[in-house]
Amino acid sequence: QVQLVESGGGLVQPGGSLRLSCAASGSIRSITQLNWYRQAPGKERELVAAMSSGSSTNYADSVKGRFTISRDNAENTVYLQMNSLKPEDTAVYYCNAVGLAGTLRWFDVWGQGTLVTVSS
């Protein structure tokens, strides 16, 4: 069974930076899509950044130029570098992976979420 474990959240002042990590474990043949979502209190979950197997990326307009998604294929890990953080970036951040397991079954799994709080 494929699992995702996130880390790197915390409290940061406005203008600061954080890097989130999401490590995938289990029997994985390939990962075709890696995504970071976030959900702020009282709001719906939204897609923040996405990366395909071909390394093309997409970002929400609200984070373009400030956030960068990257991956380490050897470690099956995806990162979200967040710079110039704003209070409105405060949310629980979730990673999501879609791919093919060693059993040749597709998987679509989520991490447990990590809280990012931007406040002075």
Short mmCIF file of N, CA, C and O in Angstrom, two decimals:
data_model
loop_
_atom_site.label_atom_id
_atom_site.label_comp_id
_atom_site.label_asym_id
_atom_site.label_seq_id
_atom_site.Cartn_x
_atom_site.Cartn_y
_atom_site.Cartn_z
N GLN A 1 0.86 -1.20 0.00
CA GLN A 1 0.00 0.00 0.00
C GLN A 1 0.88 1.23 0.00
O GLN A 1 1.84 1.32 0.75
N VAL A 2 0.56 2.18 -0.86
CA VAL A 2 1.34 3.41 -0.96
C VAL A 2 0.87 4.39 0.09
O VAL A 2 -0.33 4.59 0.30
N GLN A 3 1.83 4.99 0.78
CA GLN A 3 1.52 5.99 1.80
C GLN A 3 2.35 7.24 1.58
O GLN A 3 3.47 7.18 1.04
N LEU A 4 1.81 8.38 2.01
CA LEU A 4 2.52 9.66 1.93
C LEU A 4 2.67 10.21 3.33
O LEU A 4 1.71 10.22 4.11
N VAL A 5 3.87 10.69 3.64
CA VAL A 5 4.13 11.30 4.94
C VAL A 5 4.70 12.69 4.70
O VAL A 5 5.74 12.84 4.05
N GLU A 6 4.01 13.68 5.26
CA GLU A 6 4.41 15.07 5.07
C GLU A 6 5.18 15.59 6.28
O GLU A 6 4.99 15.11 7.40
N SER A 7 5.99 16.60 6.04
CA SER A 7 6.70 17.27 7.12
C SER A 7 7.05 18.68 6.67
O SER A 7 6.98 18.99 5.48
N GLY A 8 7.42 19.51 7.64
CA GLY A 8 7.93 20.83 7.31
C GLY A 8 7.02 21.99 7.65
O GLY A 8 7.41 23.14 7.48
N GLY A 9 5.81 21.72 8.11
CA GLY A 9 4.93 22.83 8.46
C GLY A 9 5.36 23.50 9.75
O GLY A 9 6.28 23.04 10.44
N GLY A 10 4.71 24.60 10.06
CA GLY A 10 5.04 25.31 11.29
C GLY A 10 4.57 26.74 11.24
O GLY A 10 3.80 27.14 10.37
N LEU A 11 5.08 27.50 12.20
CA LEU A 11 4.75 28.92 12.32
C LEU A 11 5.86 29.75 11.70
O LEU A 11 7.05 29.53 12.02
N VAL A 12 5.49 30.69 10.86
CA VAL A 12 6.48 31.55 10.22
C VAL A 12 5.92 32.96 10.14
O VAL A 12 4.70 33.15 10.03
N GLN A 13 6.79 33.94 10.19
CA GLN A 13 6.36 35.33 10.09
C GLN A 13 6.07 35.70 8.64
O GLN A 13 6.64 35.10 7.71
N PRO A 14 5.22 36.68 8.41
CA PRO A 14 4.99 37.15 7.04
C PRO A 14 6.30 37.52 6.37
O PRO A 14 7.17 38.15 6.98
N GLY A 15 6.43 37.12 5.11
CA GLY A 15 7.67 37.34 4.37
C GLY A 15 8.67 36.23 4.50
O GLY A 15 9.68 36.20 3.77
N GLY A 16 8.42 35.30 5.40
CA GLY A 16 9.34 34.20 5.62
C GLY A 16 9.16 33.06 4.64
O GLY A 16 8.36 33.14 3.71
N SER A 17 9.93 32.00 4.86
CA SER A 17 9.92 30.85 3.97
C SER A 17 9.77 29.55 4.76
O SER A 17 10.18 29.47 5.92
N LEU A 18 9.22 28.57 4.10
CA LEU A 18 9.14 27.21 4.61
C LEU A 18 9.27 26.26 3.44
O LEU A 18 8.90 26.60 2.32
N ARG A 19 9.77 25.06 3.73
CA ARG A 19 9.79 24.02 2.72
C ARG A 19 9.07 22.80 3.25
O ARG A 19 9.45 22.25 4.29
N LEU A 20 8.04 22.40 2.54
CA LEU A 20 7.30 21.20 2.89
C LEU A 20 7.86 20.01 2.12
O LEU A 20 8.27 20.15 0.97
N SER A 21 7.85 18.86 2.76
CA SER A 21 8.29 17.62 2.12
C SER A 21 7.18 16.59 2.21
O SER A 21 6.40 16.58 3.16
N CYS A 22 7.16 15.72 1.23
CA CYS A 22 6.16 14.64 1.21
C CYS A 22 6.84 13.41 0.62
O CYS A 22 7.20 13.39 -0.56
N ALA A 23 7.03 12.42 1.46
CA ALA A 23 7.73 11.20 1.04
C ALA A 23 6.74 10.08 0.80
O ALA A 23 5.90 9.80 1.67
N ALA A 24 6.87 9.44 -0.35
CA ALA A 24 6.01 8.31 -0.68
C ALA A 24 6.73 7.01 -0.36
O ALA A 24 7.92 6.87 -0.63
N SER A 25 5.99 6.08 0.22
CA SER A 25 6.57 4.78 0.54
C SER A 25 5.61 3.68 0.09
O SER A 25 4.43 3.91 -0.12
N GLY A 26 6.17 2.47 -0.02
CA GLY A 26 5.37 1.35 -0.49
C GLY A 26 5.89 0.87 -1.82
O GLY A 26 6.93 1.31 -2.31
N SER A 27 5.14 -0.03 -2.40
CA SER A 27 5.53 -0.59 -3.69
C SER A 27 5.04 0.32 -4.81
O SER A 27 3.86 0.33 -5.15
N ILE A 28 5.98 1.09 -5.36
CA ILE A 28 5.63 2.10 -6.37
C ILE A 28 6.37 1.79 -7.66
O ILE A 28 7.59 1.71 -7.68
N ARG A 29 5.62 1.66 -8.73
CA ARG A 29 6.24 1.46 -10.04
C ARG A 29 6.54 2.81 -10.69
O ARG A 29 7.62 3.01 -11.23
N SER A 30 5.58 3.70 -10.59
CA SER A 30 5.79 5.04 -11.14
C SER A 30 4.78 6.00 -10.54
O SER A 30 3.71 5.59 -10.11
N ILE A 31 5.18 7.27 -10.49
CA ILE A 31 4.28 8.34 -10.02
C ILE A 31 4.06 9.28 -11.20
O ILE A 31 5.01 9.82 -11.75
N THR A 32 2.81 9.45 -11.58
CA THR A 32 2.51 10.24 -12.76
C THR A 32 2.10 11.67 -12.43
O THR A 32 2.20 12.55 -13.28
N GLN A 33 1.64 11.89 -11.22
CA GLN A 33 1.18 13.22 -10.86
C GLN A 33 1.42 13.45 -9.37
O GLN A 33 1.09 12.60 -8.55
N LEU A 34 1.99 14.60 -9.06
CA LEU A 34 2.20 15.01 -7.66
C LEU A 34 1.58 16.38 -7.48
O LEU A 34 1.82 17.29 -8.28
N ASN A 35 0.80 16.51 -6.44
CA ASN A 35 0.07 17.75 -6.20
C ASN A 35 0.19 18.19 -4.76
O ASN A 35 0.29 17.36 -3.85
N TRP A 36 0.15 19.48 -4.57
CA TRP A 36 0.00 20.07 -3.24
C TRP A 36 -1.32 20.84 -3.20
O TRP A 36 -1.57 21.66 -4.08
N TYR A 37 -2.13 20.55 -2.22
CA TYR A 37 -3.38 21.24 -1.97
C TYR A 37 -3.28 21.94 -0.63
O TYR A 37 -2.42 21.61 0.20
N ARG A 38 -4.20 22.86 -0.38
CA ARG A 38 -4.30 23.44 0.95
C ARG A 38 -5.76 23.72 1.26
O ARG A 38 -6.58 23.90 0.36
N GLN A 39 -6.03 23.74 2.54
CA GLN A 39 -7.38 24.05 3.01
C GLN A 39 -7.28 24.98 4.20
O GLN A 39 -6.76 24.58 5.26
N ALA A 40 -7.79 26.17 4.02
CA ALA A 40 -7.81 27.16 5.08
C ALA A 40 -9.11 26.99 5.87
O ALA A 40 -10.09 26.45 5.36
N PRO A 41 -9.13 27.46 7.12
CA PRO A 41 -10.34 27.33 7.94
C PRO A 41 -11.55 27.94 7.24
O PRO A 41 -11.50 29.08 6.78
N GLY A 42 -12.62 27.16 7.16
CA GLY A 42 -13.85 27.65 6.57
C GLY A 42 -13.86 27.72 5.06
O GLY A 42 -14.81 28.23 4.48
N LYS A 43 -12.79 27.23 4.43
CA LYS A 43 -12.71 27.28 2.97
C LYS A 43 -12.57 25.89 2.37
O LYS A 43 -12.22 24.94 3.07
N GLU A 44 -12.84 25.79 1.08
CA GLU A 44 -12.68 24.53 0.40
C GLU A 44 -11.20 24.26 0.11
O GLU A 44 -10.39 25.17 0.02
N ARG A 45 -10.89 22.98 -0.06
CA ARG A 45 -9.53 22.60 -0.42
C ARG A 45 -9.25 23.09 -1.84
O ARG A 45 -10.08 22.97 -2.74
N GLU A 46 -8.06 23.67 -2.02
CA GLU A 46 -7.70 24.18 -3.34
C GLU A 46 -6.34 23.65 -3.77
O GLU A 46 -5.45 23.39 -2.94
N LEU A 47 -6.19 23.50 -5.08
CA LEU A 47 -4.92 23.05 -5.64
C LEU A 47 -3.94 24.21 -5.64
O LEU A 47 -4.24 25.29 -6.14
N VAL A 48 -2.77 23.98 -5.08
CA VAL A 48 -1.74 25.01 -4.98
C VAL A 48 -0.69 24.85 -6.07
O VAL A 48 -0.32 25.80 -6.74
N ALA A 49 -0.21 23.61 -6.23
CA ALA A 49 0.84 23.35 -7.20
C ALA A 49 0.75 21.91 -7.67
O ALA A 49 0.35 21.04 -6.90
N ALA A 50 1.14 21.68 -8.92
CA ALA A 50 1.05 20.34 -9.49
C ALA A 50 2.26 20.09 -10.37
O ALA A 50 2.78 21.01 -11.02
N MET A 51 2.68 18.83 -10.39
CA MET A 51 3.80 18.44 -11.24
C MET A 51 3.49 17.08 -11.88
O MET A 51 3.14 16.15 -11.17
N SER A 52 3.66 17.01 -13.19
CA SER A 52 3.41 15.76 -13.88
C SER A 52 4.70 14.94 -13.96
O SER A 52 5.77 15.42 -13.59
N SER A 53 4.58 13.73 -14.50
CA SER A 53 5.75 12.87 -14.62
C SER A 53 6.78 13.46 -15.54
O SER A 53 7.97 13.18 -15.43
N GLY A 54 6.32 14.31 -16.47
CA GLY A 54 7.25 14.97 -17.37
C GLY A 54 7.84 16.23 -16.80
O GLY A 54 8.55 16.96 -17.50
N SER A 55 7.55 16.48 -15.54
CA SER A 55 8.08 17.64 -14.79
C SER A 55 7.47 18.97 -15.20
O SER A 55 8.00 20.01 -14.81
N SER A 56 6.38 18.95 -15.97
CA SER A 56 5.68 20.22 -16.19
C SER A 56 4.96 20.60 -14.91
O SER A 56 4.51 19.72 -14.16
N THR A 57 4.86 21.90 -14.66
CA THR A 57 4.29 22.37 -13.41
C THR A 57 3.16 23.37 -13.66
O THR A 57 3.13 24.04 -14.69
N ASN A 58 2.28 23.43 -12.68
CA ASN A 58 1.21 24.42 -12.68
C ASN A 58 1.02 24.95 -11.28
O ASN A 58 1.20 24.20 -10.31
N TYR A 59 0.66 26.21 -11.19
CA TYR A 59 0.49 26.85 -9.89
C TYR A 59 -0.81 27.64 -9.86
O TYR A 59 -1.25 28.18 -10.87
N ALA A 60 -1.38 27.72 -8.66
CA ALA A 60 -2.49 28.63 -8.45
C ALA A 60 -1.98 30.06 -8.64
O ALA A 60 -0.84 30.37 -8.30
N ASP A 61 -2.84 30.90 -9.17
CA ASP A 61 -2.43 32.29 -9.41
C ASP A 61 -1.94 32.95 -8.12
O ASP A 61 -1.03 33.79 -8.15
N SER A 62 -2.53 32.58 -7.01
CA SER A 62 -2.22 33.23 -5.74
C SER A 62 -0.81 32.93 -5.24
O SER A 62 -0.30 33.62 -4.36
N VAL A 63 -0.17 31.89 -5.79
CA VAL A 63 1.16 31.51 -5.30
C VAL A 63 2.24 31.60 -6.38
O VAL A 63 3.42 31.37 -6.09
N LYS A 64 1.86 31.93 -7.60
CA LYS A 64 2.84 32.01 -8.69
C LYS A 64 3.94 33.00 -8.35
O LYS A 64 3.68 34.10 -7.87
N GLY A 65 5.17 32.58 -8.60
CA GLY A 65 6.31 33.43 -8.31
C GLY A 65 6.79 33.34 -6.87
O GLY A 65 7.86 33.87 -6.54
N ARG A 66 6.00 32.69 -6.02
CA ARG A 66 6.41 32.56 -4.60
C ARG A 66 6.65 31.11 -4.20
O ARG A 66 7.51 30.84 -3.35
N PHE A 67 5.88 30.20 -4.76
CA PHE A 67 5.99 28.78 -4.41
C PHE A 67 6.62 28.01 -5.56
O PHE A 67 6.40 28.33 -6.73
N THR A 68 7.38 26.98 -5.22
CA THR A 68 7.99 26.12 -6.23
C THR A 68 7.82 24.66 -5.83
O THR A 68 8.19 24.28 -4.71
N ILE A 69 7.27 23.86 -6.74
CA ILE A 69 7.15 22.44 -6.51
C ILE A 69 8.31 21.73 -7.19
O ILE A 69 8.71 22.11 -8.30
N SER A 70 8.87 20.74 -6.52
CA SER A 70 9.97 19.97 -7.11
C SER A 70 9.89 18.54 -6.60
O SER A 70 9.16 18.25 -5.66
N ARG A 71 10.63 17.65 -7.24
CA ARG A 71 10.57 16.25 -6.83
C ARG A 71 11.95 15.62 -6.92
O ARG A 71 12.79 16.03 -7.72
N ASP A 72 12.15 14.64 -6.07
CA ASP A 72 13.35 13.82 -6.08
C ASP A 72 12.87 12.41 -6.45
O ASP A 72 12.30 11.71 -5.61
N ASN A 73 13.07 12.04 -7.70
CA ASN A 73 12.54 10.76 -8.16
C ASN A 73 13.18 9.58 -7.44
O ASN A 73 12.51 8.58 -7.16
N ALA A 74 14.45 9.72 -7.14
CA ALA A 74 15.15 8.61 -6.48
C ALA A 74 14.58 8.33 -5.10
O ALA A 74 14.56 7.18 -4.64
N GLU A 75 14.12 9.38 -4.44
CA GLU A 75 13.59 9.25 -3.08
C GLU A 75 12.07 9.24 -3.04
O GLU A 75 11.49 9.14 -1.97
N ASN A 76 11.43 9.33 -4.21
CA ASN A 76 9.96 9.43 -4.26
C ASN A 76 9.44 10.50 -3.31
O ASN A 76 8.51 10.26 -2.51
N THR A 77 10.06 11.65 -3.38
CA THR A 77 9.72 12.75 -2.49
C THR A 77 9.38 13.99 -3.32
O THR A 77 10.07 14.28 -4.30
N VAL A 78 8.36 14.69 -2.88
CA VAL A 78 8.00 15.95 -3.51
C VAL A 78 8.13 17.06 -2.47
O VAL A 78 7.89 16.84 -1.29
N TYR A 79 8.55 18.22 -2.95
CA TYR A 79 8.77 19.36 -2.07
C TYR A 79 7.90 20.53 -2.51
O TYR A 79 7.54 20.66 -3.68
N LEU A 80 7.61 21.40 -1.56
CA LEU A 80 6.98 22.67 -1.87
C LEU A 80 7.76 23.76 -1.14
O LEU A 80 7.68 23.86 0.08
N GLN A 81 8.53 24.50 -1.91
CA GLN A 81 9.26 25.64 -1.35
C GLN A 81 8.36 26.84 -1.37
O GLN A 81 7.86 27.23 -2.44
N MET A 82 8.14 27.43 -0.21
CA MET A 82 7.22 28.56 -0.09
C MET A 82 7.99 29.77 0.40
O MET A 82 8.55 29.75 1.51
N ASN A 83 8.04 30.79 -0.42
CA ASN A 83 8.74 32.02 -0.07
C ASN A 83 7.75 33.18 -0.01
O ASN A 83 6.63 33.09 -0.50
N SER A 84 8.20 34.25 0.60
CA SER A 84 7.36 35.46 0.71
C SER A 84 5.97 35.12 1.21
O SER A 84 4.96 35.55 0.64
N LEU A 85 5.93 34.36 2.28
CA LEU A 85 4.65 33.89 2.79
C LEU A 85 3.80 35.03 3.32
O LEU A 85 4.31 36.02 3.87
N LYS A 86 2.50 34.85 3.14
CA LYS A 86 1.52 35.85 3.55
C LYS A 86 0.55 35.21 4.55
O LYS A 86 0.36 33.99 4.53
N PRO A 87 -0.08 36.03 5.38
CA PRO A 87 -1.06 35.45 6.31
C PRO A 87 -2.14 34.63 5.61
O PRO A 87 -2.61 33.63 6.17
N GLU A 88 -2.49 35.00 4.40
CA GLU A 88 -3.52 34.25 3.68
C GLU A 88 -3.03 32.90 3.17
O GLU A 88 -3.83 32.11 2.63
N ASP A 89 -1.77 32.60 3.33
CA ASP A 89 -1.25 31.27 3.02
C ASP A 89 -1.48 30.29 4.17
O ASP A 89 -1.20 29.09 4.02
N THR A 90 -1.95 30.79 5.29
CA THR A 90 -2.21 29.93 6.44
C THR A 90 -3.25 28.88 6.08
O THR A 90 -4.36 29.21 5.61
N ALA A 91 -2.89 27.62 6.26
CA ALA A 91 -3.77 26.52 5.88
C ALA A 91 -3.12 25.20 6.28
O ALA A 91 -1.94 25.16 6.65
N VAL A 92 -3.91 24.14 6.19
CA VAL A 92 -3.34 22.80 6.24
C VAL A 92 -3.00 22.41 4.81
O VAL A 92 -3.85 22.51 3.92
N TYR A 93 -1.76 21.99 4.62
CA TYR A 93 -1.28 21.63 3.29
C TYR A 93 -1.23 20.11 3.17
O TYR A 93 -0.71 19.42 4.06
N TYR A 94 -1.75 19.63 2.05
CA TYR A 94 -1.81 18.20 1.78
C TYR A 94 -1.07 17.86 0.49
O TYR A 94 -1.22 18.58 -0.51
N CYS A 95 -0.33 16.79 0.50
CA CYS A 95 0.21 16.30 -0.77
C CYS A 95 -0.65 15.16 -1.27
O CYS A 95 -1.32 14.47 -0.50
N ASN A 96 -0.62 14.99 -2.57
CA ASN A 96 -1.44 13.99 -3.24
C ASN A 96 -0.61 13.38 -4.36
O ASN A 96 0.08 14.12 -5.08
N ALA A 97 -0.64 12.07 -4.47
CA ALA A 97 0.13 11.39 -5.51
C ALA A 97 -0.75 10.42 -6.27
O ALA A 97 -1.55 9.69 -5.66
N VAL A 98 -0.57 10.40 -7.57
CA VAL A 98 -1.29 9.47 -8.44
C VAL A 98 -0.24 8.69 -9.23
O VAL A 98 0.70 9.27 -9.77
N GLY A 99 -0.41 7.39 -9.27
CA GLY A 99 0.57 6.61 -10.00
C GLY A 99 0.22 5.15 -10.08
O GLY A 99 -0.92 4.75 -9.81
N LEU A 100 1.22 4.36 -10.44
CA LEU A 100 1.05 2.92 -10.64
C LEU A 100 1.85 2.19 -9.57
O LEU A 100 3.06 2.40 -9.44
N ALA A 101 1.16 1.34 -8.83
CA ALA A 101 1.83 0.58 -7.78
C ALA A 101 2.55 -0.63 -8.38
O ALA A 101 2.35 -0.99 -9.54
N GLY A 102 3.34 -1.26 -7.53
CA GLY A 102 4.04 -2.46 -7.98
C GLY A 102 3.09 -3.58 -8.37
O GLY A 102 3.44 -4.47 -9.14
N THR A 103 1.87 -3.52 -7.85
CA THR A 103 0.85 -4.51 -8.19
C THR A 103 0.19 -4.22 -9.53
O THR A 103 -0.74 -4.92 -9.93
N LEU A 104 0.65 -3.14 -10.19
CA LEU A 104 0.10 -2.68 -11.46
C LEU A 104 -1.33 -2.14 -11.31
O LEU A 104 -2.10 -2.13 -12.27
N ARG A 105 -1.65 -1.72 -10.10
CA ARG A 105 -2.91 -1.03 -9.85
C ARG A 105 -2.62 0.44 -9.67
O ARG A 105 -1.62 0.81 -9.04
N TRP A 106 -3.51 1.27 -10.16
CA TRP A 106 -3.36 2.71 -9.99
C TRP A 106 -3.66 3.08 -8.54
O TRP A 106 -4.53 2.47 -7.89
N PHE A 107 -2.94 4.06 -8.05
CA PHE A 107 -3.23 4.58 -6.72
C PHE A 107 -3.43 6.10 -6.78
O PHE A 107 -2.92 6.78 -7.66
N ASP A 108 -4.19 6.60 -5.85
CA ASP A 108 -4.45 8.04 -5.70
C ASP A 108 -4.54 8.26 -4.20
O ASP A 108 -5.57 7.98 -3.58
N VAL A 109 -3.43 8.70 -3.62
CA VAL A 109 -3.32 8.76 -2.16
C VAL A 109 -3.01 10.16 -1.67
O VAL A 109 -2.49 11.00 -2.42
N TRP A 110 -3.34 10.37 -0.40
CA TRP A 110 -3.16 11.68 0.23
C TRP A 110 -2.31 11.56 1.48
O TRP A 110 -2.35 10.54 2.19
N GLY A 111 -1.57 12.63 1.76
CA GLY A 111 -0.86 12.71 3.03
C GLY A 111 -1.81 13.13 4.13
O GLY A 111 -2.98 13.44 3.90
N GLN A 112 -1.28 13.16 5.35
CA GLN A 112 -2.11 13.45 6.52
C GLN A 112 -2.33 14.95 6.71
O GLN A 112 -3.18 15.36 7.49
N GLY A 113 -1.56 15.75 6.01
CA GLY A 113 -1.68 17.20 6.14
C GLY A 113 -0.67 17.75 7.13
O GLY A 113 -0.33 17.12 8.13
N THR A 114 -0.20 18.95 6.83
CA THR A 114 0.71 19.65 7.74
C THR A 114 0.27 21.10 7.81
O THR A 114 -0.03 21.73 6.79
N LEU A 115 0.24 21.64 9.02
CA LEU A 115 -0.29 22.99 9.24
C LEU A 115 0.80 24.03 9.01
O LEU A 115 1.89 23.93 9.58
N VAL A 116 0.47 25.02 8.20
CA VAL A 116 1.33 26.18 8.00
C VAL A 116 0.59 27.40 8.52
O VAL A 116 -0.54 27.68 8.10
N THR A 117 1.21 28.10 9.44
CA THR A 117 0.63 29.30 10.01
C THR A 117 1.56 30.47 9.75
O THR A 117 2.74 30.43 10.13
N VAL A 118 1.03 31.48 9.09
CA VAL A 118 1.81 32.68 8.79
C VAL A 118 1.26 33.82 9.64
O VAL A 118 0.14 34.29 9.42
N SER A 119 2.03 34.24 10.60
CA SER A 119 1.56 35.24 11.55
C SER A 119 2.73 35.91 12.22
O SER A 119 3.77 35.28 12.47
N SER A 120 2.54 37.17 12.56
CA SER A 120 3.57 37.89 13.32
C SER A 120 3.27 37.81 14.80
O SER A 120 4.05 38.34 15.63
#
